[in-house]
Each structure stands twice: as structure tokens, then as C-alpha cells.
Coordinates of C-alpha atoms in Angstrom, one line a residue:
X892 CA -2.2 1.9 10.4
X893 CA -0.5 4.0 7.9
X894 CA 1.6 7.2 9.9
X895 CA 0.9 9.0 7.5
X896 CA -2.8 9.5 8.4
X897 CA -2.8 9.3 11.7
X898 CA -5.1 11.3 12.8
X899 CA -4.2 14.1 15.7
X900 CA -6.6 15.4 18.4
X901 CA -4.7 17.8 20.3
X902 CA -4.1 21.5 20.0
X903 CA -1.8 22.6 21.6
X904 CA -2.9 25.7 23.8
X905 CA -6.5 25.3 23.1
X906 CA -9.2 23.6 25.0
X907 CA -11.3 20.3 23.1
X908 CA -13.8 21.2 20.2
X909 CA -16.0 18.6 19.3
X910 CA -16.8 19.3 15.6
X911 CA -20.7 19.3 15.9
X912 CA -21.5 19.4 12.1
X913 CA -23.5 16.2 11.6
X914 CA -25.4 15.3 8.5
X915 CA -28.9 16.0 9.5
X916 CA -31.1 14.1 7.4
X917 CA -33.3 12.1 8.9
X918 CA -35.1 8.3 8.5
X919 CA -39.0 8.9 9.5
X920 CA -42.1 7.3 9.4
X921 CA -43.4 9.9 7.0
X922 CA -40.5 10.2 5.0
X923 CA -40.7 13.9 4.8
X924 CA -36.4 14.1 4.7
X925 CA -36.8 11.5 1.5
X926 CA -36.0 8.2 3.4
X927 CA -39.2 6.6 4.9
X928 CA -38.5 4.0 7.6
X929 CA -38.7 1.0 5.5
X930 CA -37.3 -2.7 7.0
X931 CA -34.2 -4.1 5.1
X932 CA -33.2 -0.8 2.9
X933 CA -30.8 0.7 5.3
X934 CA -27.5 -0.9 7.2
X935 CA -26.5 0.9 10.6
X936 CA -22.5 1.2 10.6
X937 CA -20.7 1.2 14.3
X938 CA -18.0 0.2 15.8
X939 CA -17.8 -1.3 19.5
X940 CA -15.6 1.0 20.1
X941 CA -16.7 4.3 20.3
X942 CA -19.7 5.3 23.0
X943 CA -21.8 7.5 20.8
X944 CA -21.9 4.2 18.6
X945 CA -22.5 2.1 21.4
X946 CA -25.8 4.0 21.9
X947 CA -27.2 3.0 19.0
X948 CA -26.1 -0.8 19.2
X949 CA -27.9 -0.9 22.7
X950 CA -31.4 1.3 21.7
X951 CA -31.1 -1.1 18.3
X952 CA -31.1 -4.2 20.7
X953 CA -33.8 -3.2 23.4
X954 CA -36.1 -2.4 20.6
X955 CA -35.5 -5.2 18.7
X956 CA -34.9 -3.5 15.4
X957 CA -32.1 -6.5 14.1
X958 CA -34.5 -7.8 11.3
X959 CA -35.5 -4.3 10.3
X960 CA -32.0 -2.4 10.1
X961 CA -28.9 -4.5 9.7
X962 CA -25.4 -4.1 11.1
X963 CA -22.1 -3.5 9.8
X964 CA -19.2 -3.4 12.5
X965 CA -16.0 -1.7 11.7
X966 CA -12.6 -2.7 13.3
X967 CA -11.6 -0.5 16.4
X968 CA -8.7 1.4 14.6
X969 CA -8.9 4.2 11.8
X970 CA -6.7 6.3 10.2
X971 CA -7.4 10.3 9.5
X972 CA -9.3 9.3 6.5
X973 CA -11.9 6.6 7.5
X974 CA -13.3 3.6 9.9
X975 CA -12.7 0.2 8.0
X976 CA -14.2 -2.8 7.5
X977 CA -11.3 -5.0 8.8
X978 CA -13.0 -7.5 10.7
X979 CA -15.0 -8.5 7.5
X980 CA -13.7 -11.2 5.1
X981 CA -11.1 -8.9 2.4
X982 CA -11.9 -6.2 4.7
X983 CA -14.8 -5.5 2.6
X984 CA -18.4 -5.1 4.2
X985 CA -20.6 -7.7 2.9
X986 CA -23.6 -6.0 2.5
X987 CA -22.3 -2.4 0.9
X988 CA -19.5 -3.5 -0.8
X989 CA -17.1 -1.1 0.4
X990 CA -14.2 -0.9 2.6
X991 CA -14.1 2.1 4.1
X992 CA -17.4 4.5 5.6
X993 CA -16.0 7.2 3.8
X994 CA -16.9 5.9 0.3
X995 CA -20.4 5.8 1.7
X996 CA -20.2 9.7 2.7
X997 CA -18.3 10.4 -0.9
X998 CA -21.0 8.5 -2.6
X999 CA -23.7 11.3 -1.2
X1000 CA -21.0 13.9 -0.8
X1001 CA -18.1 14.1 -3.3
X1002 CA -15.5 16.2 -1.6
X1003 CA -17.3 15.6 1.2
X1004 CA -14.5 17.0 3.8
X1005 CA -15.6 16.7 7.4
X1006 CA -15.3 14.0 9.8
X1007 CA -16.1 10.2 9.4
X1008 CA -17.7 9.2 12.1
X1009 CA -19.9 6.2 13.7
X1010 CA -23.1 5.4 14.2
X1011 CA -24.0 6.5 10.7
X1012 CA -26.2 5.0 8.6
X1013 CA -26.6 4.2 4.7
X1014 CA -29.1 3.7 2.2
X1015 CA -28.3 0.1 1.2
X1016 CA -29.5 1.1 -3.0
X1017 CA -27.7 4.0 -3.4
X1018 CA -24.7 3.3 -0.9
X1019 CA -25.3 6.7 0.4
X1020 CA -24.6 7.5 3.9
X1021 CA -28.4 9.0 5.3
X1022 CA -27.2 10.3 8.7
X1023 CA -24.3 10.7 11.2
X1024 CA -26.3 12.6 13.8
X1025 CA -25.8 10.3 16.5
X1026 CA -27.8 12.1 19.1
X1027 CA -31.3 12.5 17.0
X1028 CA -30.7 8.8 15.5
X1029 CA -31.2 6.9 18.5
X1030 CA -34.4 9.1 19.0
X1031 CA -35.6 8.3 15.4
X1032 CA -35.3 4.9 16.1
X1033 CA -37.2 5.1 19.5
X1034 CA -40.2 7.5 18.0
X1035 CA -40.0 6.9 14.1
X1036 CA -39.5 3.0 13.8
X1037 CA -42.2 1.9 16.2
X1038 CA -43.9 -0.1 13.4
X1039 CA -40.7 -2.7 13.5
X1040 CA -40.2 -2.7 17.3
X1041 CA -40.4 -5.7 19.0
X1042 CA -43.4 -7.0 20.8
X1043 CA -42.5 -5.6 24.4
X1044 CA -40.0 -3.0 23.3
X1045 CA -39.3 -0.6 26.0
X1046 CA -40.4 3.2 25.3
X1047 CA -36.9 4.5 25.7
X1048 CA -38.4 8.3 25.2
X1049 CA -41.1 8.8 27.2
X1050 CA -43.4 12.0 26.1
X1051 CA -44.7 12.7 29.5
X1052 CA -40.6 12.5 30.1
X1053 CA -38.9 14.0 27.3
X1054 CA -38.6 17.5 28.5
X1055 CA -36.7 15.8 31.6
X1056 CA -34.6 13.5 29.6
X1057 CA -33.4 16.1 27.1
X1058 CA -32.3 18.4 30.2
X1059 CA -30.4 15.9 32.0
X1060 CA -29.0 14.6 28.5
X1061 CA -27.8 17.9 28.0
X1062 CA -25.7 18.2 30.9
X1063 CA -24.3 14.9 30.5
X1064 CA -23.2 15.2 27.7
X1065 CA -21.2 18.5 28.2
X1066 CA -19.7 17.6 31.4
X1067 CA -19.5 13.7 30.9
X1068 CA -20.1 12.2 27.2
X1069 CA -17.6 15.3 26.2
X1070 CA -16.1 16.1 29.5
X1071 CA -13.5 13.2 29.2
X1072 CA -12.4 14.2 25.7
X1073 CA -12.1 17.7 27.0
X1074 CA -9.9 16.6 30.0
X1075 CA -7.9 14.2 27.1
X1076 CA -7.8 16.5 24.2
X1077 CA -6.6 19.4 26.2
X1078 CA -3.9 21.4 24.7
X1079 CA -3.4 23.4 28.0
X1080 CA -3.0 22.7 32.4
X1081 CA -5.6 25.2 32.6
X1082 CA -8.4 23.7 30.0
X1083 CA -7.7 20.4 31.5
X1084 CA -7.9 21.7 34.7
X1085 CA -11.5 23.3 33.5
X1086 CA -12.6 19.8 32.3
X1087 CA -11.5 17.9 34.8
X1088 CA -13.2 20.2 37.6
X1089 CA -16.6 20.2 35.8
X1090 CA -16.7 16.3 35.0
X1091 CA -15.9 15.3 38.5
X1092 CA -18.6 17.8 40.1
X1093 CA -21.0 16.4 37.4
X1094 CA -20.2 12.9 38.1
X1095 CA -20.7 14.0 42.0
X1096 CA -23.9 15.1 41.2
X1097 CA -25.2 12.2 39.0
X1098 CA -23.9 10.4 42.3
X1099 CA -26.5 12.2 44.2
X1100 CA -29.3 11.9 41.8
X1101 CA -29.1 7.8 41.8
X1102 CA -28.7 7.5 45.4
X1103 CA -32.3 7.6 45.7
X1104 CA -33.8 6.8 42.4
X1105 CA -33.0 3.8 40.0
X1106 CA -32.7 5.6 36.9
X1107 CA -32.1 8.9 35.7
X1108 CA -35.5 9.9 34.8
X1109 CA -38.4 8.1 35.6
X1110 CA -38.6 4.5 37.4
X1111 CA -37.3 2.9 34.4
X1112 CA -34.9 2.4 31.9
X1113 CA -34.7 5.8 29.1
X1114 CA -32.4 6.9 26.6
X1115 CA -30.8 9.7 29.5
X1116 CA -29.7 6.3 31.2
X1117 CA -28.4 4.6 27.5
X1118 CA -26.3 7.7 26.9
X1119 CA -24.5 8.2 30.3
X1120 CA -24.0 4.3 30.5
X1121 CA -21.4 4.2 27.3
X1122 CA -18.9 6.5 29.3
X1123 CA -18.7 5.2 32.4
X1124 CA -18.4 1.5 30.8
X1125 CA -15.4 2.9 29.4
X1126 CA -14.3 4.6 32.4
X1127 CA -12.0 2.5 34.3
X1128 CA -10.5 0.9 31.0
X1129 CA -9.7 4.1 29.4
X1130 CA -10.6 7.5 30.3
X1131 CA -9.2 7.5 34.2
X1132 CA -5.8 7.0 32.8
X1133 CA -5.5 7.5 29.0
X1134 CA -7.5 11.2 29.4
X1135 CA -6.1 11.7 33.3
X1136 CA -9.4 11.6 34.6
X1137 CA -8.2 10.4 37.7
X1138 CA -9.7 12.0 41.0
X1139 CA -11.5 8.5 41.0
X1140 CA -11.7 5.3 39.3
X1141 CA -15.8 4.5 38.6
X1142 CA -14.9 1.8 41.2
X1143 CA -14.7 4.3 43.9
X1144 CA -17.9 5.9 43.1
X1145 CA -20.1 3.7 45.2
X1146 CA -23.2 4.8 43.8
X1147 CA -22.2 5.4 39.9
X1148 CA -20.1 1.9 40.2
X1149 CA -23.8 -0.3 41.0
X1150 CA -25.8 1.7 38.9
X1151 CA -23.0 1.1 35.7
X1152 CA -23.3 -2.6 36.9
X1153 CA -27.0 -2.9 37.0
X1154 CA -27.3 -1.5 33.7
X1155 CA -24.2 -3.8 32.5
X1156 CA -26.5 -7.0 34.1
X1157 CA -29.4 -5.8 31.8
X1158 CA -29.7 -7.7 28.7
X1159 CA -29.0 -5.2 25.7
X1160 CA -26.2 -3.0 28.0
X1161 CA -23.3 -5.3 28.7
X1162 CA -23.7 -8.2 26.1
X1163 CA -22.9 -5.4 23.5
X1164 CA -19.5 -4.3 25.1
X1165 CA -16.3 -4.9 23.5
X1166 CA -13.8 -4.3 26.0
X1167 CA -10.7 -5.4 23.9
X1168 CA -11.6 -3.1 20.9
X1169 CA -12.6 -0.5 23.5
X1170 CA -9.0 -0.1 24.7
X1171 CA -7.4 -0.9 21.2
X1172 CA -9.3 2.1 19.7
X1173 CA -8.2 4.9 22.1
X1174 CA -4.7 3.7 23.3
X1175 CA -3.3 2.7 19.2
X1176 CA -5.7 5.6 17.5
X1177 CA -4.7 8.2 20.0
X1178 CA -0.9 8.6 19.1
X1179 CA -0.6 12.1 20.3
X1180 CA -1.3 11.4 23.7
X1181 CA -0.1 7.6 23.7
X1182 CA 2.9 7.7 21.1
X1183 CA 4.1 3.9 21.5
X1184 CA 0.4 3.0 21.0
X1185 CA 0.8 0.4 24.0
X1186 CA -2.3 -1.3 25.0
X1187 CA -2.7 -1.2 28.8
X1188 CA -3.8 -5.5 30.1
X1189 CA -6.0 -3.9 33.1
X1190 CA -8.1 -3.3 34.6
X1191 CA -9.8 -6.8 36.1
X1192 CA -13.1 -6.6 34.9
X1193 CA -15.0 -9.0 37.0
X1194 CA -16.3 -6.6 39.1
X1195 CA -18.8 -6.4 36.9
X1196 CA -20.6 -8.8 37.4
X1197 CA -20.7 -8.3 41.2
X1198 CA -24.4 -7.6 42.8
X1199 CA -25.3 -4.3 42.7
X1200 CA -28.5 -4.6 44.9
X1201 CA -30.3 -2.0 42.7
X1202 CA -33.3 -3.4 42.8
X1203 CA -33.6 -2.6 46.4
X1204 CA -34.6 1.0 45.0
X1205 CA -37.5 -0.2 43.2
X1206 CA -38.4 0.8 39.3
X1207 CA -39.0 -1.9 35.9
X1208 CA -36.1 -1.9 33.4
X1209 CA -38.3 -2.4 30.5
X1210 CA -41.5 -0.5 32.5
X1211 CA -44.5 -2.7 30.7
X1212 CA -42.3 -4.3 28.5
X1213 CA -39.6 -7.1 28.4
X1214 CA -36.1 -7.3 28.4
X1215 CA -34.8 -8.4 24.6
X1216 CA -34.0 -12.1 23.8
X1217 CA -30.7 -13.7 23.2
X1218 CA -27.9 -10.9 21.0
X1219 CA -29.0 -11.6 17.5
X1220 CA -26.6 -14.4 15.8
X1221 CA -23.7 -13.1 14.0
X1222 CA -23.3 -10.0 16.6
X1223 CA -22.4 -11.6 19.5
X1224 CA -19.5 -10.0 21.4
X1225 CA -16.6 -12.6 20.5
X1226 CA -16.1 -14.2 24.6
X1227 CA -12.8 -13.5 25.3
X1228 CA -13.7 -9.5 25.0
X1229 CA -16.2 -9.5 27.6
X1230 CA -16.2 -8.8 31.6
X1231 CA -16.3 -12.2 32.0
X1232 CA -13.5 -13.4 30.7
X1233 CA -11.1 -10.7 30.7
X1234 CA -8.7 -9.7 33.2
X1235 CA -5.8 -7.5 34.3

């Protein structure tokens, strides 16, 4: 990484501002925004890395969208300006041709001057970026791709269930998703102090919502359940100790630890977690709070694979569906990276 664009996170004094100002354009059936679903014309751009990426790898999977949107995967480090395309041969993404995101934003966008982020994803003829709204692109790709879902594709978004799923998804993410960059990016004792208080008492409360219930909405698997999973699967391995959320590891949460590990079981969950780029990302991109950019070796991450006796509380992952088939070749997690190999 070159220290000259190293990118900083922390103001100092001031509590964590996510900068919310996605491009909005959307990929619908109708093509009302200009880009009609169509199979092959655009390439979703992640790394394994980041959570609100990791969403869309997982609703990507369970649908079984592969053949109809590819996948580029960025390295887990970035500088200010960009993700890259390291991992690819010449560091050079093979099916846009560039090597950074950013020249996909600049192509749609010249002087285009807010953040870079992932999932986003281009137009394939053009090169232009479509959308970075990580939040509505998981739903577009539950409601607006059904045409190219698999044959026993989950409904990950319910109607009868949205209204739920959207009020629980809210809270998560402003006490959970965003709580444990707000306890990490604070600039101040008392804002992390804030965060810290309202992430524990949400994570309490989550606690008592799946004591009794399988899922977060509903007896079976929904997007509420996708978006709270990429946060605590990150939990233990970065944000107790890198972001000082540390009342409790996940561990000790009897009842948020099974339910992270019966999702993890669940074909589409853990076979797309990459728990080596995972800590890479945060402990070398996050200089300000981890200046010698040291990569912790812990935690064991076995446990995961422990019973979680989950099914004891009843519900159907997939509901009438079925879980996805083997991870598509070419995107397999590389072994030494998973929970079943790695250890402290």
C-alpha cells in the first residue's frame, strides 16, 4: 500500500458518519432506471472482505444467480483511492479490463469524488459502474432477477414479511451492521461509550429474539437473517478487539454464537467466508487505529463447526425451496482461509 493514500477513518472528537450517498440507480426487470435485468451484461464487484459485500456474495449464491451475473473479487486491501484487482493475473480484472473500481465509477462519473465502495456493480459494455447501494441491491436481486433464479431459490423477501424484515433490518443495522464502526471509528470516550452501550443492548436483545424462534423473521431463512450474519462472522476475528467491542466475545453469547453457526453450516453462509482476507482488510487498511498494521493469528476458528442444535427450534432454511449446490468453480474460498482449516 502506498502511505501516501492511506486512507483515515477517525476524527478525532467526533462520533462515526457513515457517508450514506450511494449511487441509486437501479437493475430492474422493467428497466425503468435504463438497465433491464439481462443475464451476462453486468459483473457484481466484492471483496470477501467487507460485510455489506458479503451480503450480496451470499443472496447471489442462495439464488443461484452465478450464470446470470458474474463476479469479480478484489484483494482485501485498498488505498484512499480505490479497491484493486490484485488477486487477478497483472492485477487486472479479466472481464472489465481495469485495475482498479474506481475507473469503473470515473467511467460513469468523471470527477466522480465520493467513496469507492463494494458490492457495486458495472455495466460490462460501457464499463460503467450501475450501482453501489448495497442495501437496495440485494433486494433487486431477490425481487427483480426472479427470471434467472434457480429452480428452488429461497424467497429471501417475503411480501407478507417485508414490512417486518425492513423494521428489524433497520435496527440492525444502526446498532450492529454500523454499531461496531461507531465503537471503532470513534474520535471520542464518550461516542464510543455511546456505541458501545447501544450495540451490546441490541445484541442482548437479538439474543432474546432467537431464543425462541430460528430466524429473525419468519420460520425461515430472509434477507434480516443474511444482513446480521456478516457482522457477527466477523465478530470474534475483528471487531471485539480491533473496534473494542469487548463486553463479550460472540462466543460468549450462547444464543447469538449457535444461531451465527447454524447459519455458517448452511450452504451459501460459510462456504463464502474468507477469514484470512477478513482480518488482513481491517487490521493493514485501518492504520489509524492499528499503526504497525500487524495481523492478529487468532482466534481458533473451529468452533464453528461445532453443533448448534438449532433445529431443535423448528423452521426450513430454504422454506419450499432447496439449499444451493456446490460454490460455483472458480469462487471457491481458497482452503486454508476457512473455519476449517485455520487456527489461532
Amino acid at each position: 500500500m502506498d502511505p501516501e493514500h492511506t486512507p483515515s477513518y477517525v476524527t478525532p472528537g467526533a462520533e462515526f458518519t457513515r457517508d450514506a450517498r450511494y449511487i441509486a440507480t437501479r437493475i430492474t426487470a422493467d428497466g425503468r432506471d435504463g438497465y433491464p435485468v439481462q443475464p451476462g451484461r453486468y459483473r457484481l464487484v466484492v471483496s470477501r472482505a467487507c460485510p455489506w459485500a458479503n451480503r450480496a456474495v451470499i443472496v447471489r449464491r442462495l439464488l443461484g444467480l452465478e450464470d446470470a451475473l458474474s463476479m469479480g473479487v478484489c484483494g482485501p486491501t485498498h488505498d484512499a483511492r480505490s479497491w484493486t484487482f490484485d488477486l487477478d493475473p497483472d492485477g487486472v480484472d479479466p472481464v472489465l479490463g481495469i485495475p482498479r473500481l474506481q475507473d469503473a465509477f470515473l467511467a460513469r462519473f468523471p470527477g466522480y469524488d465520493r467513496g469507492i465502495t463494494v458490492p457495486a456493480i458495472v455495466d460490462v459494455p460501457t464499463g460503467q459502474v450501475v450501482t453501489n447501494d448495497y442495501a437496495q441491491l440485494t433486494l433487486d436481486l431477490s425481487t427483480e432477477w426472479t427470471a434467472y433464479h434457480r429452480p428452488g431459490a429461497p424467497d429471501l423477501y417475503p411480501e407478507r414479511l417485508r414490512a417486518e424484515i425492513d423494521e428489524v433490518a433497520l435496527v440492525v443495522f444502526r446498532d450492529v451492521n454500523n454499531g461496531v464502526y461507531r465503537c471503532g471509528f470513534a474520535g471520542s470516550q464518550g461516542a464510543y461509550d455511546r456505541a458501545y452501550e447501544r450495540l451490546f443492548d441490541r445484541l442482548d436483545w437479538l439474543s432474546e429474539r432467537l431464543a425462541t424462534r430460528r430466524y429473525l423473521v419468519g420460520d425461515t431463512i430472509t434477507e434480516a437473517d443474511v444482513r446480521l450474519f456478516t457482522t457477527l462472522a466477523r465478530f470474534d476475528a475483528v471487531y471485539h478487539g480491533h473496534f473494542k467491542c469487548n463486553r463479550s466475545k460472540l462466543t460468549e453469547l450462547p444464543v447469538l454464537w449457535a444461531y451465527a453457526r447454524d447459519l455458517f453450516q448452511t450452504p451459501g453462509f460459510g462456504d463464502t467466508l474468507d477469514f484470512d482476507h477478513i482480518k488482513r482488510h481491517y487490521y493493514v487498511v485501518h492504520q489509524d487505529i492499528n499503526p504497525t498494521q500487524i495481523v492478529p493469528k487468532g482466534p481458533d476458528l473451529r468452533g464453528w463447526l461445532a453443533p448448534h442444535h438449532r433445529e431443535q427450534l423448528g423452521g426450513r432454511p430454504f422454506g419450499d425451496g432447496t439449499p444451493p449446490g456446490p460454490v460455483h468453480p472458480g469462487e471457491e474460498v481458497p482452503a486454508a482461509h476457512t473455519a476449517a482449516e485455520m487456527r489461532g
